[in-house]
């Protein structure tokens, strides 16, 4: 058995044509450029990072707030330039390192617009930093001969395929629950698309919604296997284009559909990509690595990736360790590829009590936060807890010390009956956030 795994690991260091990796670098660079430039043009930067007085950061990083004034426009403009540099392979590792840091900080400094795709982009950036995607058809390759290479180790491509398998597999498994299978989510989600030109009425048809329900599970569960199999690869590629373009038009989820289409180039034979996109590229005959002993450095790298992918499998499963329904509690929801699964609407207000004076008053969160922030937080216990903590500091600055803050919540999941998600008798200023176990003050229907 040990010898079997040794051979598999050793095979990952065999040289292969790097054409798919080089092409994906160009696609990846263009898409991160488009994502950041689009964030400026569409008003996302202004709405999410400039207008709010307070942003919901990753818990524990409350100090990480957006730059003042118009600073975030400059911040994103810098990422735009980094994206272009990655695309053309100019100072590739420096540009991508800077983009990765800046994008990760943006991801950490706000979660009102949390998206699994933003998290995936961080992971892909880290992968792209590990691989020599600038070894051909890049400014770096023209400037420095030491960078030039026509091949890369096989693992440089396989790590992307494994990550994609994890994303789609858990996306499929997470859909196997009543809210998806019975069509509650799809019905609610598509009912808001009635006004769409040309396709609005079609989206309301039961046959199409059934196609989305069962086709979504089938696509997510099987697409990676069909892309890997030569006989079905072309059809799977066409299906990917149709599936992701449908999502892009109907659900408007940024660059993610296009990134998924772009990643399909990593499944095609390198010679096919080379002949199609790099016809002038010459490739010296490849020879397999015949070494029988696995070098310590290679083994260490294999252990690192094994640990990483093991953790990636744990994250989508961790919600089973917590008491309560993750759809209501949100504990274990993030970083778990729980994509397009539910529509949650909630109402929220706070009761503030001042023990010393005996006063108490109701607070509308809109008095302190933007409507977008309130809409996002109303169904998410961690953000409600952060609201209470911020409000306590606000009152403290006004000389009103040691207030107690209670949340009154009412949340509907996929159009269901409304339920509270926070214990109304819990003073949120007195409880600590528990990231690794269930918080008793977070409720879910019995």
XYZ file of C-alpha atoms in Angstrom:
446
model
C 0.000 0.000 0.000
C 2.834 2.379 0.876
C 4.487 1.650 -2.452
C 1.175 2.372 -4.235
C 0.860 5.836 -2.678
C 4.536 6.479 -3.298
C 4.049 5.882 -7.016
C 0.989 8.144 -7.128
C 2.870 10.957 -5.396
C 5.930 10.497 -7.583
C 3.759 10.660 -10.697
C 2.560 14.128 -9.657
C 6.091 15.408 -10.282
C 6.284 14.124 -13.858
C 6.691 17.019 -16.328
C 3.681 17.856 -18.522
C 3.068 20.539 -21.120
C 2.209 23.733 -19.228
C -0.045 25.203 -21.951
C -3.323 24.777 -19.967
C -1.747 26.484 -16.949
C -0.435 29.382 -19.033
C -3.820 29.879 -20.705
C -5.597 29.759 -17.359
C -3.231 32.443 -16.031
C -4.404 34.765 -18.791
C -8.064 33.988 -18.095
C -7.575 34.273 -14.338
C -5.770 37.607 -14.611
C -8.472 39.060 -16.851
C -11.248 37.909 -14.514
C -9.710 39.343 -11.349
C -9.183 42.577 -13.274
C -12.859 42.508 -14.323
C -14.049 41.708 -10.786
C -12.204 44.588 -9.141
C -12.804 47.118 -11.919
C -16.470 46.132 -11.976
C -16.685 46.628 -8.215
C -15.758 50.267 -8.760
C -18.000 50.853 -11.776
C -21.133 49.234 -10.325
C -20.921 51.147 -7.058
C -20.112 48.045 -4.986
C -17.067 49.693 -3.414
C -19.036 52.806 -2.510
C -22.057 50.904 -1.194
C -20.174 48.298 0.832
C -16.937 49.926 1.927
C -17.352 53.718 1.819
C -20.916 54.625 2.834
C -21.326 52.445 5.979
C -20.103 53.896 9.267
C -19.262 50.380 10.391
C -18.480 47.182 8.481
C -19.016 43.626 9.678
C -15.521 42.169 9.749
C -14.376 38.675 10.486
C -14.975 38.374 14.240
C -11.772 39.298 16.030
C -10.619 41.672 13.293
C -12.817 44.637 14.166
C -9.776 46.909 13.760
C -9.722 46.034 10.043
C -11.892 48.800 8.635
C -11.951 50.352 5.141
C -9.662 53.266 4.316
C -11.238 56.664 4.996
C -12.633 58.979 2.332
C -12.065 57.733 -1.193
C -9.179 55.532 -0.115
C -10.953 52.313 -1.120
C -11.197 53.516 -4.725
C -7.406 53.776 -4.811
C -7.205 50.406 -3.051
C -9.327 48.717 -5.714
C -7.585 50.574 -8.549
C -4.351 49.018 -7.331
C -5.964 45.564 -7.506
C -7.142 46.359 -11.049
C -3.535 46.986 -12.069
C -2.394 43.800 -10.313
C -4.994 41.806 -12.259
C -3.712 43.148 -15.577
C -0.135 42.351 -14.564
C -1.113 38.769 -13.723
C -2.870 38.409 -17.083
C 0.196 39.459 -19.105
C 2.664 37.874 -16.705
C 4.440 41.064 -15.666
C 6.177 40.659 -12.306
C 3.740 37.821 -11.880
C 4.464 36.649 -8.350
C 4.762 40.149 -6.920
C 1.546 41.295 -8.613
C -0.375 38.199 -7.571
C 0.987 38.346 -4.016
C -0.186 41.933 -3.647
C -3.590 41.114 -5.150
C -4.001 38.097 -2.847
C -3.224 40.156 0.258
C -5.484 43.040 -0.760
C -8.375 40.782 -1.794
C -8.106 38.735 1.411
C -8.205 41.903 3.516
C -11.358 43.042 1.678
C -12.885 39.618 2.293
C -12.075 39.885 6.008
C -13.182 43.503 6.439
C -16.778 42.990 5.299
C -19.261 40.128 5.279
C -22.511 41.933 4.536
C -21.962 40.649 1.009
C -20.392 37.309 1.936
C -20.068 35.030 -1.040
C -18.494 31.570 -1.346
C -17.012 32.763 -4.621
C -14.989 35.466 -2.889
C -13.502 32.785 -0.664
C -12.802 30.526 -3.642
C -10.923 33.367 -5.309
C -8.550 33.501 -2.321
C -7.871 29.780 -2.638
C -7.241 30.058 -6.378
C -4.879 32.975 -5.783
C -2.889 30.856 -3.337
C -2.730 28.016 -5.864
C -1.625 30.375 -8.611
C 1.173 31.597 -6.360
C 2.384 28.009 -6.003
C 2.610 27.270 -9.731
C 4.858 28.698 -12.499
C 2.006 29.987 -14.651
C 4.224 32.776 -16.008
C 6.798 30.421 -17.529
C 5.593 31.058 -21.100
C 3.784 33.810 -23.050
C 4.538 36.401 -20.384
C 6.590 39.554 -19.967
C 8.557 37.775 -17.236
C 9.517 34.967 -19.631
C 10.731 37.520 -22.185
C 12.786 39.412 -19.609
C 14.281 36.523 -17.658
C 15.381 33.305 -19.344
C 15.455 31.577 -15.949
C 11.657 31.818 -15.831
C 11.098 30.162 -19.218
C 9.783 26.617 -19.244
C 7.555 24.619 -21.553
C 6.517 22.176 -18.849
C 5.348 22.057 -15.267
C 4.944 19.220 -12.737
C 1.645 17.387 -13.095
C 0.513 18.488 -9.626
C 0.415 22.112 -10.776
C -2.697 21.272 -12.774
C -4.162 18.512 -10.602
C -4.517 20.674 -7.488
C -7.022 22.873 -9.333
C -8.992 19.827 -10.456
C -9.147 18.424 -6.912
C -10.285 21.789 -5.541
C -12.966 21.997 -8.203
C -14.113 18.466 -7.332
C -14.498 19.476 -3.673
C -16.454 22.616 -4.579
C -18.905 20.871 -6.911
C -19.279 17.696 -4.862
C -20.318 19.558 -1.727
C -22.417 21.981 -3.760
C -24.375 18.915 -4.946
C -24.585 17.181 -1.559
C -25.744 20.382 0.138
C -28.648 20.588 -2.316
C -30.056 17.283 -1.152
C -32.436 18.701 1.431
C -36.215 19.369 1.339
C -35.937 23.087 0.640
C -34.121 22.380 -2.638
C -35.670 19.061 -3.680
C -39.245 20.282 -3.099
C -38.501 23.468 -5.005
C -39.100 25.976 -2.209
C -35.849 27.854 -2.773
C -36.051 27.838 -6.564
C -39.654 29.030 -6.535
C -38.869 31.932 -4.198
C -35.603 32.810 -5.968
C -37.065 32.783 -9.486
C -40.294 34.556 -8.538
C -38.222 37.726 -8.161
C -37.046 37.387 -11.785
C -40.475 37.834 -13.404
C -39.501 41.214 -14.794
C -36.517 39.827 -16.726
C -36.794 40.624 -20.416
C -37.618 37.638 -22.633
C -36.943 34.935 -20.006
C -38.941 36.256 -17.024
C -42.107 34.258 -17.802
C -40.162 31.114 -18.724
C -38.408 31.167 -15.344
C -41.803 30.768 -13.664
C -42.627 27.550 -15.547
C -42.680 24.420 -13.403
C -40.817 22.334 -15.985
C -37.917 24.775 -16.028
C -37.784 24.966 -12.254
C -37.702 21.151 -12.079
C -34.879 21.202 -14.620
C -32.935 23.620 -12.423
C -33.598 21.533 -9.292
C -32.535 18.137 -10.600
C -30.192 19.409 -13.277
C -28.351 21.467 -10.660
C -27.693 18.422 -8.484
C -26.733 16.266 -11.457
C -24.415 18.867 -12.950
C -22.588 19.595 -9.698
C -22.217 15.917 -8.861
C -20.997 14.676 -12.254
C -19.384 17.535 -14.168
C -15.823 16.960 -12.942
C -15.971 13.256 -13.845
C -17.352 13.994 -17.311
C -14.646 16.589 -17.903
C -11.986 14.071 -16.876
C -13.285 11.377 -19.245
C -12.099 11.931 -22.800
C -15.290 10.589 -24.418
C -17.572 13.046 -22.604
C -15.188 16.003 -22.250
C -16.455 18.094 -25.159
C -20.118 17.591 -24.235
C -19.293 18.381 -20.605
C -17.518 21.548 -21.738
C -20.593 22.639 -23.717
C -22.843 21.795 -20.755
C -20.569 23.877 -18.505
C -20.901 26.886 -20.763
C -24.703 26.608 -20.866
C -25.026 25.965 -17.128
C -22.742 28.774 -16.013
C -24.064 31.320 -18.495
C -27.586 30.564 -17.252
C -26.413 31.264 -13.690
C -24.614 34.423 -14.808
C -27.721 35.833 -16.510
C -30.352 34.742 -13.992
C -28.557 35.029 -10.662
C -25.881 37.618 -11.520
C -23.108 36.173 -9.344
C -20.121 38.085 -10.650
C -17.132 36.384 -12.249
C -17.739 32.957 -10.692
C -19.529 31.392 -13.711
C -16.810 32.647 -16.033
C -14.070 31.441 -13.688
C -15.634 27.977 -13.709
C -15.775 28.002 -17.499
C -12.169 29.163 -17.578
C -11.036 26.338 -15.319
C -12.305 23.750 -17.798
C -9.164 24.391 -19.912
C -7.227 22.503 -17.234
C -9.110 19.302 -18.135
C -8.190 19.275 -21.816
C -5.102 17.546 -23.146
C -2.142 19.948 -23.050
C -1.349 19.351 -26.712
C -4.903 20.384 -27.648
C -4.520 23.670 -25.762
C -1.029 24.194 -27.203
C -2.071 23.660 -30.820
C -5.184 25.813 -30.427
C -3.820 28.775 -28.457
C -0.018 28.576 -28.724
C 0.723 27.204 -32.222
C 4.244 28.668 -32.222
C 5.192 26.954 -28.993
C 7.738 24.168 -29.408
C 7.851 21.365 -26.890
C 10.836 19.152 -26.264
C 9.939 15.491 -25.812
C 8.720 14.767 -22.310
C 10.242 12.020 -20.212
C 8.608 10.510 -17.169
C 10.304 10.720 -13.818
C 11.830 7.263 -13.323
C 13.141 7.787 -9.811
C 11.880 5.099 -7.485
C 12.661 6.894 -4.224
C 10.507 9.763 -3.144
C 12.611 12.770 -2.173
C 11.977 14.364 1.204
C 11.020 17.738 -0.324
C 8.454 16.171 -2.603
C 7.009 14.097 0.195
C 6.725 17.202 2.377
C 4.878 19.039 -0.384
C 2.520 16.070 -0.799
C 1.832 16.050 2.955
C 1.058 19.802 2.899
C -1.448 19.416 0.077
C -2.973 16.304 1.681
C -3.501 18.269 4.901
C -4.930 21.205 2.962
C -7.442 19.103 1.019
C -8.332 17.179 4.174
C -9.186 20.500 5.820
C -11.185 21.525 2.750
C -13.277 18.382 3.159
C -13.718 18.982 6.891
C -15.030 22.543 6.507
C -18.246 21.609 4.615
C -18.915 18.818 7.118
C -18.250 20.695 10.349
C -21.825 21.927 10.765
C -22.773 18.366 11.773
C -20.751 18.937 14.956
C -23.042 21.788 16.022
C -26.467 21.488 17.553
C -29.300 22.965 15.513
C -30.092 23.390 11.832
C -27.325 25.181 9.928
C -29.938 26.779 7.641
C -31.208 28.704 10.663
C -28.180 29.013 12.956
C -25.624 29.710 10.190
C -23.022 27.905 12.320
C -20.787 26.129 9.830
C -22.398 27.795 6.820
C -19.464 29.823 5.563
C -16.479 28.237 3.749
C -18.646 25.175 3.087
C -19.783 25.549 -0.552
C -23.376 25.995 0.559
C -24.238 27.918 -2.598
C -27.654 29.000 -3.875
C -29.504 26.972 -1.238
C -31.896 29.301 0.544
C -33.584 32.654 0.607
C -33.888 34.126 4.091
C -35.861 37.206 5.020
C -35.810 38.627 8.504
C -36.978 41.499 10.664
C -34.871 42.803 13.497
C -34.984 45.352 16.278
C -33.246 45.711 19.621
C -34.351 46.426 23.159
C -31.788 48.412 25.122
C -31.901 48.490 28.923
C -29.946 50.696 31.297
C -29.823 48.843 34.632
C -28.696 51.861 36.660
C -31.603 54.113 35.642
C -34.144 51.417 34.817
C -34.725 52.960 31.404
C -35.335 50.797 28.338
C -36.011 51.694 24.735
C -36.464 50.111 21.327
C -33.833 50.622 18.656
C -34.315 50.286 14.924
C -30.974 49.058 13.483
C -31.547 51.379 10.520
C -30.699 54.217 12.914
C -27.096 52.983 12.902
C -26.598 50.742 9.881
C -27.382 50.869 6.159
C -30.445 49.090 4.776
C -28.188 46.585 2.974
C -26.357 45.795 6.193
C -29.594 45.338 8.126
C -31.056 43.091 5.420
C -27.930 40.935 5.485
C -27.641 40.813 9.277
C -31.308 40.190 10.112
C -30.996 36.453 9.404
C -27.405 35.931 10.618
C -26.790 35.529 14.374
C -23.088 36.408 14.259
C -23.799 39.747 12.585
C -26.624 40.525 15.033
C -24.159 39.827 17.860
C -21.649 42.205 16.221
C -24.364 44.864 15.930
C -25.041 44.616 19.658
C -21.340 44.904 20.494
C -20.979 47.984 18.294
C -24.086 49.604 19.758
C -22.772 49.092 23.289
C -19.570 50.945 22.363
C -21.634 53.677 20.720
C -23.702 54.243 23.868
C -20.573 54.098 26.011
C -19.073 56.981 24.016
C -22.234 58.960 24.779
C -21.755 58.352 28.485
C -24.409 55.629 28.757
C -22.414 52.819 30.321
C -23.120 49.109 30.797
C -26.310 48.872 28.757
C -27.979 45.532 28.132
C -29.004 44.785 24.552
C -31.574 42.165 23.522
C -32.494 41.229 19.951
C -36.011 40.596 18.665
C -35.790 38.525 15.499
C -38.216 36.952 13.065
C -36.858 34.987 10.109
C -38.416 33.124 7.187
C -36.528 30.415 5.282
C -37.588 29.853 1.660
C -40.965 31.402 2.339
C -41.638 29.334 5.480
C -43.320 30.406 8.715
C -41.239 32.948 10.593
C -39.200 31.920 13.649
C -36.870 33.733 16.060
C -33.163 32.921 15.654
C -31.930 34.739 18.778
C -33.078 34.088 22.345
C -34.879 37.372 23.186
C -33.945 36.968 26.874
C -30.185 36.890 26.199
C -28.184 40.056 26.751
C -25.911 39.944 23.698
C -23.361 42.226 25.323
C -22.666 39.570 27.963
C -22.137 36.507 25.745
C -18.970 35.584 23.891
C -18.807 34.374 20.327
C -17.987 30.650 20.113
C -16.607 29.810 16.659
C -16.039 26.116 17.370
C -19.234 25.085 19.136
C -22.931 25.869 19.226
C -24.081 28.982 21.084
C -27.191 28.227 23.139
C -28.655 31.682 22.503
C -28.872 30.912 18.767
C -32.226 29.251 18.034
C -33.612 27.052 15.291
C -37.139 25.619 14.900
C -37.697 22.284 16.634
